[in-house]
Amino acid sequence: MTALWQDVIQALQETQPEKKCQLVNALYDGLLPTINFTEIEDFPIVTPEQDIAGFPDSPKLVAPKDVPKRAFSTDEGYAATLHAIAHIEFNAINLGLDAAWRFGRCAQQELGEGMAFIKDWLRVAREESTHFSLLNAHLNRLGYQYGDFEAHAGLWEMSQATAHDIWERMALVPRVLEARGLDATPLLQDKIHQRKDFAAVDILDIILRDEIGHVGIGNHWYHALSAKRGLDAMQCFSDLLQKYRIVIFKGVINTDARLQAGFTQYELDWIYEIEQTLKSHIKSQKESGQN
């Protein structure tokens, strides 16, 4: 096994957040520039049930509906909001590492671009490491730290649900879950600005800028894989939304950011119409079940 895979696996398995960030940063900044990627052939063989991602003992993970509601107007509620974002960023470190480790071989076999795929997702992990570190340091200045509040595992659960297929992973994690952050961030920044926490607003500027790139990476590989498999990217995406009963748009849509990330206006309009139908269908099912 090459040093690359040893370091990727070590970083992925690490449970302590600060140590995981150190390992990811050393991997991307130190090791990656020295590697001759044309010599790497020993892509890991990973089965869908394999999951080696390391997580700390805290925060305590609960179902999304059981995460306590805290008032943003209170100091504790505000810290809990920043903690929730930090939790997403920590999970996203593992997502980037897992995509490189799990699907590098698939990208090589299907597209002949395994190393380009791996470098993209290690870049994602490196940038998510920066996001987490900035947020956790800011929490520390407020008297809190990562692990102080309960959180949910929705993001990682989707990664596990798509562990069997690189195409589904690219469709549903960056293009759906991460893309939701593009919509939510400007609204959150407005609320934080009212608290005059300008340092936090600046951190979210960095996160929004980088997340546009991450969603763009997902869009690139999703469309490349769709084309290679002879799939209608838009229709099949709609099928996936229905299969997993996912709703993308939850309120305001950050059209500019989504366009920068590789969506087209036609695609956004089309998804919106599909979702209205899906929401209506889900609502009807619930009403029928209640009756």
mmCIF file of C-alpha atoms in Angstrom:
data_model
loop_
_atom_site.group_PDB
_atom_site.id
_atom_site.type_symbol
_atom_site.label_atom_id
_atom_site.label_comp_id
_atom_site.label_asym_id
_atom_site.label_seq_id
_atom_site.Cartn_x
_atom_site.Cartn_y
_atom_site.Cartn_z
ATOM 1 C CA MET A 1 0.000 0.000 0.000
ATOM 2 C CA THR A 2 1.377 3.378 -0.966
ATOM 3 C CA ALA A 3 1.965 6.169 1.531
ATOM 4 C CA LEU A 4 -1.045 7.965 0.057
ATOM 5 C CA TRP A 5 -3.530 5.287 1.071
ATOM 6 C CA GLN A 6 -1.859 4.749 4.432
ATOM 7 C CA ASP A 7 -2.302 8.436 5.208
ATOM 8 C CA VAL A 8 -5.854 8.618 3.839
ATOM 9 C CA ILE A 9 -6.917 5.638 5.963
ATOM 10 C CA GLN A 10 -5.140 6.979 9.038
ATOM 11 C CA ALA A 11 -6.885 10.348 8.710
ATOM 12 C CA LEU A 12 -10.259 8.736 8.031
ATOM 13 C CA GLN A 13 -10.002 6.433 11.051
ATOM 14 C CA GLU A 14 -8.846 9.143 13.466
ATOM 15 C CA THR A 15 -11.487 9.947 16.082
ATOM 16 C CA GLN A 16 -10.141 13.121 17.669
ATOM 17 C CA PRO A 17 -11.189 16.222 15.674
ATOM 18 C CA GLU A 18 -7.991 18.245 16.136
ATOM 19 C CA LYS A 19 -5.782 15.273 15.267
ATOM 20 C CA LYS A 20 -7.934 14.425 12.244
ATOM 21 C CA CYS A 21 -7.503 17.992 10.972
ATOM 22 C CA GLN A 22 -3.744 17.801 11.487
ATOM 23 C CA LEU A 23 -3.545 14.538 9.547
ATOM 24 C CA VAL A 24 -5.680 15.853 6.674
ATOM 25 C CA ASN A 25 -3.658 19.050 6.444
ATOM 26 C CA ALA A 26 -0.349 17.151 6.433
ATOM 27 C CA LEU A 27 -1.696 14.752 3.805
ATOM 28 C CA TYR A 28 -2.869 17.467 1.438
ATOM 29 C CA ASP A 29 -0.190 20.112 2.038
ATOM 30 C CA GLY A 30 2.803 17.864 2.600
ATOM 31 C CA LEU A 31 2.414 14.429 1.015
ATOM 32 C CA LEU A 32 0.142 15.070 -1.961
ATOM 33 C CA PRO A 33 2.500 17.469 -3.833
ATOM 34 C CA THR A 34 5.316 14.882 -3.675
ATOM 35 C CA ILE A 35 3.361 11.990 -5.183
ATOM 36 C CA ASN A 36 3.793 10.763 -8.737
ATOM 37 C CA PHE A 37 0.180 9.889 -9.404
ATOM 38 C CA THR A 38 0.982 7.966 -12.590
ATOM 39 C CA GLU A 39 2.632 5.314 -10.414
ATOM 40 C CA ILE A 40 -0.356 4.732 -8.151
ATOM 41 C CA GLU A 41 -2.288 1.636 -9.106
ATOM 42 C CA ASP A 42 -3.216 0.049 -5.779
ATOM 43 C CA PHE A 43 -6.628 1.657 -5.394
ATOM 44 C CA PRO A 44 -8.336 0.201 -2.335
ATOM 45 C CA ILE A 45 -11.052 -2.378 -2.906
ATOM 46 C CA VAL A 46 -13.893 -1.285 -0.618
ATOM 47 C CA THR A 47 -17.186 -3.084 -0.124
ATOM 48 C CA PRO A 48 -20.391 -1.107 0.603
ATOM 49 C CA GLU A 49 -20.627 -2.395 4.164
ATOM 50 C CA GLN A 50 -17.107 -1.264 5.053
ATOM 51 C CA ASP A 51 -17.115 1.919 7.135
ATOM 52 C CA ILE A 52 -13.882 2.940 8.851
ATOM 53 C CA ALA A 53 -14.644 6.616 9.510
ATOM 54 C CA GLY A 54 -13.685 7.730 13.001
ATOM 55 C CA PHE A 55 -15.874 9.968 15.160
ATOM 56 C CA PRO A 56 -15.307 11.360 18.659
ATOM 57 C CA ASP A 57 -17.293 10.205 21.692
ATOM 58 C CA SER A 58 -19.040 13.579 21.754
ATOM 59 C CA PRO A 59 -21.227 15.181 20.569
ATOM 60 C CA LYS A 60 -23.966 12.751 21.502
ATOM 61 C CA LEU A 61 -25.863 11.841 18.326
ATOM 62 C CA VAL A 62 -29.656 11.788 18.332
ATOM 63 C CA ALA A 63 -32.385 11.667 15.697
ATOM 64 C CA PRO A 64 -32.852 15.003 13.878
ATOM 65 C CA LYS A 65 -36.259 15.486 15.515
ATOM 66 C CA ASP A 66 -34.684 15.020 18.955
ATOM 67 C CA VAL A 67 -32.016 17.717 18.636
ATOM 68 C CA PRO A 68 -33.014 20.276 21.298
ATOM 69 C CA LYS A 69 -34.419 23.554 20.026
ATOM 70 C CA ARG A 70 -32.496 26.520 21.418
ATOM 71 C CA ALA A 71 -33.321 30.185 20.969
ATOM 72 C CA PHE A 72 -30.869 31.915 18.648
ATOM 73 C CA SER A 73 -31.303 35.075 20.729
ATOM 74 C CA THR A 74 -29.629 33.484 23.768
ATOM 75 C CA ASP A 75 -25.871 32.997 24.103
ATOM 76 C CA GLU A 76 -26.299 29.238 24.503
ATOM 77 C CA GLY A 77 -28.704 29.007 21.578
ATOM 78 C CA TYR A 78 -26.362 30.990 19.387
ATOM 79 C CA ALA A 79 -23.419 28.773 20.346
ATOM 80 C CA ALA A 80 -25.560 25.709 19.596
ATOM 81 C CA THR A 81 -26.207 27.081 16.092
ATOM 82 C CA LEU A 82 -22.484 27.505 15.430
ATOM 83 C CA HIS A 83 -21.890 24.055 16.922
ATOM 84 C CA ALA A 84 -24.391 22.554 14.450
ATOM 85 C CA ILE A 85 -22.435 24.084 11.565
ATOM 86 C CA ALA A 86 -19.143 22.828 13.009
ATOM 87 C CA HIS A 87 -20.691 19.347 13.227
ATOM 88 C CA ILE A 88 -21.586 19.472 9.539
ATOM 89 C CA GLU A 89 -18.042 20.534 8.675
ATOM 90 C CA PHE A 90 -16.512 17.733 10.762
ATOM 91 C CA ASN A 91 -18.716 15.179 9.031
ATOM 92 C CA ALA A 92 -17.729 16.697 5.694
ATOM 93 C CA ILE A 93 -14.051 15.992 6.439
ATOM 94 C CA ASN A 94 -14.933 12.313 6.703
ATOM 95 C CA LEU A 95 -17.089 12.566 3.580
ATOM 96 C CA GLY A 96 -14.202 13.878 1.514
ATOM 97 C CA LEU A 97 -11.797 11.240 2.814
ATOM 98 C CA ASP A 98 -14.366 8.459 2.416
ATOM 99 C CA ALA A 99 -15.120 9.446 -1.194
ATOM 100 C CA ALA A 100 -11.408 9.293 -2.077
ATOM 101 C CA TRP A 101 -10.844 5.983 -0.283
ATOM 102 C CA ARG A 102 -14.090 4.288 -1.286
ATOM 103 C CA PHE A 103 -14.603 5.421 -4.878
ATOM 104 C CA GLY A 104 -11.161 6.134 -6.330
ATOM 105 C CA ARG A 105 -11.070 2.684 -7.925
ATOM 106 C CA CYS A 106 -14.599 3.173 -9.323
ATOM 107 C CA ALA A 107 -13.652 6.506 -10.904
ATOM 108 C CA GLN A 108 -10.610 4.879 -12.462
ATOM 109 C CA GLN A 109 -12.529 1.903 -13.822
ATOM 110 C CA GLU A 110 -15.496 3.876 -15.157
ATOM 111 C CA LEU A 111 -13.857 7.094 -16.293
ATOM 112 C CA GLY A 112 -10.108 6.470 -16.296
ATOM 113 C CA GLU A 113 -9.820 9.470 -13.949
ATOM 114 C CA GLY A 114 -9.247 7.896 -10.568
ATOM 115 C CA MET A 115 -6.464 10.222 -9.493
ATOM 116 C CA ALA A 116 -8.307 13.371 -10.559
ATOM 117 C CA PHE A 117 -11.290 12.178 -8.525
ATOM 118 C CA ILE A 118 -9.123 11.452 -5.484
ATOM 119 C CA LYS A 119 -7.387 14.831 -5.609
ATOM 120 C CA ASP A 120 -10.744 16.586 -5.838
ATOM 121 C CA TRP A 121 -12.099 14.890 -2.734
ATOM 122 C CA LEU A 122 -8.909 15.257 -0.726
ATOM 123 C CA ARG A 123 -9.118 18.963 -1.530
ATOM 124 C CA VAL A 124 -12.652 18.936 -0.154
ATOM 125 C CA ALA A 125 -11.454 17.237 3.046
ATOM 126 C CA ARG A 126 -8.653 19.805 3.421
ATOM 127 C CA GLU A 127 -11.000 22.763 3.058
ATOM 128 C CA GLU A 128 -13.569 21.221 5.400
ATOM 129 C CA SER A 129 -10.772 20.815 7.938
ATOM 130 C CA THR A 130 -10.154 24.557 7.751
ATOM 131 C CA HIS A 131 -13.862 25.287 8.165
ATOM 132 C CA PHE A 132 -14.138 23.067 11.232
ATOM 133 C CA SER A 133 -11.018 24.523 12.834
ATOM 134 C CA LEU A 134 -12.210 28.096 12.324
ATOM 135 C CA LEU A 135 -15.634 27.347 13.780
ATOM 136 C CA ASN A 136 -14.307 25.391 16.743
ATOM 137 C CA ALA A 137 -11.818 28.145 17.574
ATOM 138 C CA HIS A 138 -14.662 30.662 17.453
ATOM 139 C CA LEU A 139 -16.764 28.455 19.728
ATOM 140 C CA ASN A 140 -13.824 28.387 22.143
ATOM 141 C CA ARG A 141 -13.784 32.189 22.212
ATOM 142 C CA LEU A 142 -17.474 32.085 23.136
ATOM 143 C CA GLY A 143 -16.771 29.657 25.976
ATOM 144 C CA TYR A 144 -17.815 26.447 24.219
ATOM 145 C CA GLN A 145 -16.239 23.664 22.170
ATOM 146 C CA TYR A 146 -17.193 20.976 19.715
ATOM 147 C CA GLY A 147 -19.049 18.234 21.547
ATOM 148 C CA ASP A 148 -20.861 20.501 24.004
ATOM 149 C CA PHE A 149 -24.243 20.102 22.282
ATOM 150 C CA GLU A 150 -26.184 17.177 20.883
ATOM 151 C CA ALA A 151 -26.177 16.680 17.117
ATOM 152 C CA HIS A 152 -27.611 14.346 14.497
ATOM 153 C CA ALA A 153 -25.960 12.061 11.952
ATOM 154 C CA GLY A 154 -28.126 12.832 8.912
ATOM 155 C CA LEU A 155 -25.226 13.728 6.651
ATOM 156 C CA TRP A 156 -23.246 10.610 7.467
ATOM 157 C CA GLU A 157 -26.324 8.403 7.214
ATOM 158 C CA MET A 158 -26.735 9.523 3.608
ATOM 159 C CA SER A 159 -23.100 8.684 2.926
ATOM 160 C CA GLN A 160 -23.745 5.184 4.261
ATOM 161 C CA ALA A 161 -26.924 4.854 2.188
ATOM 162 C CA THR A 162 -24.936 5.668 -0.973
ATOM 163 C CA ALA A 163 -21.834 3.617 -0.124
ATOM 164 C CA HIS A 164 -22.722 1.090 -2.821
ATOM 165 C CA ASP A 165 -22.592 3.481 -5.803
ATOM 166 C CA ILE A 166 -20.276 6.373 -6.698
ATOM 167 C CA TRP A 167 -23.004 7.827 -8.934
ATOM 168 C CA GLU A 168 -25.596 7.948 -6.168
ATOM 169 C CA ARG A 169 -23.040 9.421 -3.756
ATOM 170 C CA MET A 170 -22.200 12.232 -6.177
ATOM 171 C CA ALA A 171 -25.883 12.858 -6.838
ATOM 172 C CA LEU A 172 -27.135 13.024 -3.284
ATOM 173 C CA VAL A 173 -24.363 14.243 -0.992
ATOM 174 C CA PRO A 174 -22.770 17.242 -2.752
ATOM 175 C CA ARG A 175 -25.705 18.069 -5.050
ATOM 176 C CA VAL A 176 -28.360 17.799 -2.329
ATOM 177 C CA LEU A 177 -27.093 17.915 1.243
ATOM 178 C CA GLU A 178 -24.081 20.177 0.734
ATOM 179 C CA ALA A 179 -25.950 22.350 -1.743
ATOM 180 C CA ARG A 180 -28.555 23.122 0.924
ATOM 181 C CA GLY A 181 -25.837 25.057 2.704
ATOM 182 C CA LEU A 182 -25.578 27.395 -0.279
ATOM 183 C CA ASP A 183 -29.212 28.353 0.292
ATOM 184 C CA ALA A 184 -29.056 28.602 4.087
ATOM 185 C CA THR A 185 -25.779 30.475 4.611
ATOM 186 C CA PRO A 186 -26.728 34.012 3.479
ATOM 187 C CA LEU A 187 -29.845 33.994 5.672
ATOM 188 C CA LEU A 188 -27.829 32.787 8.638
ATOM 189 C CA GLN A 189 -25.197 35.442 8.004
ATOM 190 C CA ASP A 190 -27.883 38.121 8.148
ATOM 191 C CA LYS A 191 -29.011 36.878 11.561
ATOM 192 C CA ILE A 192 -25.431 36.654 12.843
ATOM 193 C CA HIS A 193 -24.702 40.142 11.551
ATOM 194 C CA GLN A 194 -27.523 41.430 13.744
ATOM 195 C CA ARG A 195 -25.659 39.982 16.726
ATOM 196 C CA LYS A 196 -22.598 41.918 15.557
ATOM 197 C CA ASP A 197 -20.490 38.752 15.500
ATOM 198 C CA PHE A 198 -18.608 39.881 12.433
ATOM 199 C CA ALA A 199 -15.880 37.257 12.863
ATOM 200 C CA ALA A 200 -18.483 34.514 12.446
ATOM 201 C CA VAL A 201 -19.886 36.248 9.354
ATOM 202 C CA ASP A 202 -16.368 36.229 7.870
ATOM 203 C CA ILE A 203 -15.967 32.516 8.628
ATOM 204 C CA LEU A 204 -19.228 31.787 6.830
ATOM 205 C CA ASP A 205 -17.968 33.815 3.853
ATOM 206 C CA ILE A 206 -15.048 31.393 3.592
ATOM 207 C CA ILE A 207 -17.319 28.380 3.978
ATOM 208 C CA LEU A 208 -19.785 29.605 1.336
ATOM 209 C CA ARG A 209 -16.976 30.301 -1.144
ATOM 210 C CA ASP A 210 -15.469 26.843 -0.682
ATOM 211 C CA GLU A 211 -18.805 25.018 -0.624
ATOM 212 C CA ILE A 212 -19.654 26.420 -4.051
ATOM 213 C CA GLY A 213 -16.531 24.623 -5.223
ATOM 214 C CA HIS A 214 -17.453 21.413 -3.416
ATOM 215 C CA VAL A 215 -20.919 21.309 -4.930
ATOM 216 C CA GLY A 216 -19.288 22.040 -8.280
ATOM 217 C CA ILE A 217 -17.016 19.026 -7.825
ATOM 218 C CA GLY A 218 -20.041 16.847 -7.126
ATOM 219 C CA ASN A 219 -21.841 18.231 -10.164
ATOM 220 C CA HIS A 220 -18.824 17.545 -12.386
ATOM 221 C CA TRP A 221 -18.486 13.913 -11.368
ATOM 222 C CA TYR A 222 -22.228 13.269 -11.336
ATOM 223 C CA HIS A 223 -22.617 14.446 -14.917
ATOM 224 C CA ALA A 224 -19.454 12.647 -16.065
ATOM 225 C CA LEU A 225 -20.692 9.382 -14.581
ATOM 226 C CA SER A 226 -24.206 9.898 -15.965
ATOM 227 C CA ALA A 227 -22.806 10.426 -19.450
ATOM 228 C CA LYS A 228 -20.545 7.383 -19.165
ATOM 229 C CA ARG A 229 -23.462 5.202 -18.040
ATOM 230 C CA GLY A 230 -25.764 6.573 -20.733
ATOM 231 C CA LEU A 231 -28.167 8.012 -18.175
ATOM 232 C CA ASP A 232 -30.409 11.033 -18.467
ATOM 233 C CA ALA A 233 -28.848 13.073 -15.648
ATOM 234 C CA MET A 234 -31.951 15.125 -14.898
ATOM 235 C CA GLN A 235 -34.563 12.382 -15.084
ATOM 236 C CA CYS A 236 -32.434 9.972 -13.082
ATOM 237 C CA PHE A 237 -31.806 12.643 -10.465
ATOM 238 C CA SER A 238 -35.554 13.059 -10.132
ATOM 239 C CA ASP A 239 -35.869 9.288 -9.720
ATOM 240 C CA LEU A 240 -33.299 9.361 -6.915
ATOM 241 C CA LEU A 241 -35.140 12.144 -5.101
ATOM 242 C CA GLN A 242 -38.283 10.029 -5.174
ATOM 243 C CA LYS A 243 -36.424 6.845 -4.216
ATOM 244 C CA TYR A 244 -34.959 8.474 -1.095
ATOM 245 C CA ARG A 245 -37.954 10.777 -0.515
ATOM 246 C CA ILE A 246 -35.679 13.813 -0.484
ATOM 247 C CA VAL A 247 -36.718 17.425 -0.788
ATOM 248 C CA ILE A 248 -33.909 19.752 -1.837
ATOM 249 C CA PHE A 249 -35.344 23.222 -1.596
ATOM 250 C CA LYS A 250 -36.370 24.261 1.902
ATOM 251 C CA GLY A 251 -37.222 27.935 1.605
ATOM 252 C CA VAL A 252 -35.149 30.531 -0.209
ATOM 253 C CA ILE A 253 -32.998 29.302 -3.115
ATOM 254 C CA ASN A 254 -29.540 30.860 -3.536
ATOM 255 C CA THR A 255 -29.730 30.810 -7.311
ATOM 256 C CA ASP A 256 -26.461 32.680 -7.899
ATOM 257 C CA ALA A 257 -24.449 30.272 -5.754
ATOM 258 C CA ARG A 258 -26.072 27.228 -7.311
ATOM 259 C CA LEU A 259 -25.358 28.521 -10.810
ATOM 260 C CA GLN A 260 -21.718 29.073 -9.830
ATOM 261 C CA ALA A 261 -21.652 25.492 -8.535
ATOM 262 C CA GLY A 262 -22.643 24.047 -11.885
ATOM 263 C CA PHE A 263 -26.424 23.882 -11.856
ATOM 264 C CA THR A 264 -28.218 25.468 -14.803
ATOM 265 C CA GLN A 265 -31.265 27.691 -14.441
ATOM 266 C CA TYR A 266 -33.268 25.190 -16.473
ATOM 267 C CA GLU A 267 -32.244 22.393 -14.104
ATOM 268 C CA LEU A 268 -33.128 24.421 -10.999
ATOM 269 C CA ASP A 269 -36.548 25.304 -12.412
ATOM 270 C CA TRP A 270 -37.124 21.686 -13.396
ATOM 271 C CA ILE A 271 -36.129 20.347 -9.954
ATOM 272 C CA TYR A 272 -38.409 22.891 -8.303
ATOM 273 C CA GLU A 273 -41.404 21.683 -10.320
ATOM 274 C CA ILE A 274 -40.549 18.052 -9.602
ATOM 275 C CA GLU A 275 -40.334 18.810 -5.895
ATOM 276 C CA GLN A 276 -43.729 20.455 -5.783
ATOM 277 C CA THR A 277 -45.192 17.232 -7.188
ATOM 278 C CA LEU A 278 -43.180 15.122 -4.731
ATOM 279 C CA LYS A 279 -44.243 17.246 -1.749
ATOM 280 C CA SER A 280 -47.866 16.911 -2.791
ATOM 281 C CA HIS A 281 -47.487 13.138 -3.141
ATOM 282 C CA ILE A 282 -45.838 12.784 0.287
ATOM 283 C CA LYS A 283 -48.528 14.943 1.861
ATOM 284 C CA SER A 284 -51.275 12.824 0.288
ATOM 285 C CA GLN A 285 -49.641 9.630 1.552
ATOM 286 C CA LYS A 286 -49.436 11.007 5.081
ATOM 287 C CA GLU A 287 -53.064 12.118 5.006
ATOM 288 C CA SER A 288 -54.146 8.721 3.687
ATOM 289 C CA GLY A 289 -52.185 7.009 6.446
ATOM 290 C CA GLN A 290 -53.788 9.168 9.085
ATOM 291 C CA ASN A 291 -57.237 8.372 7.713
#
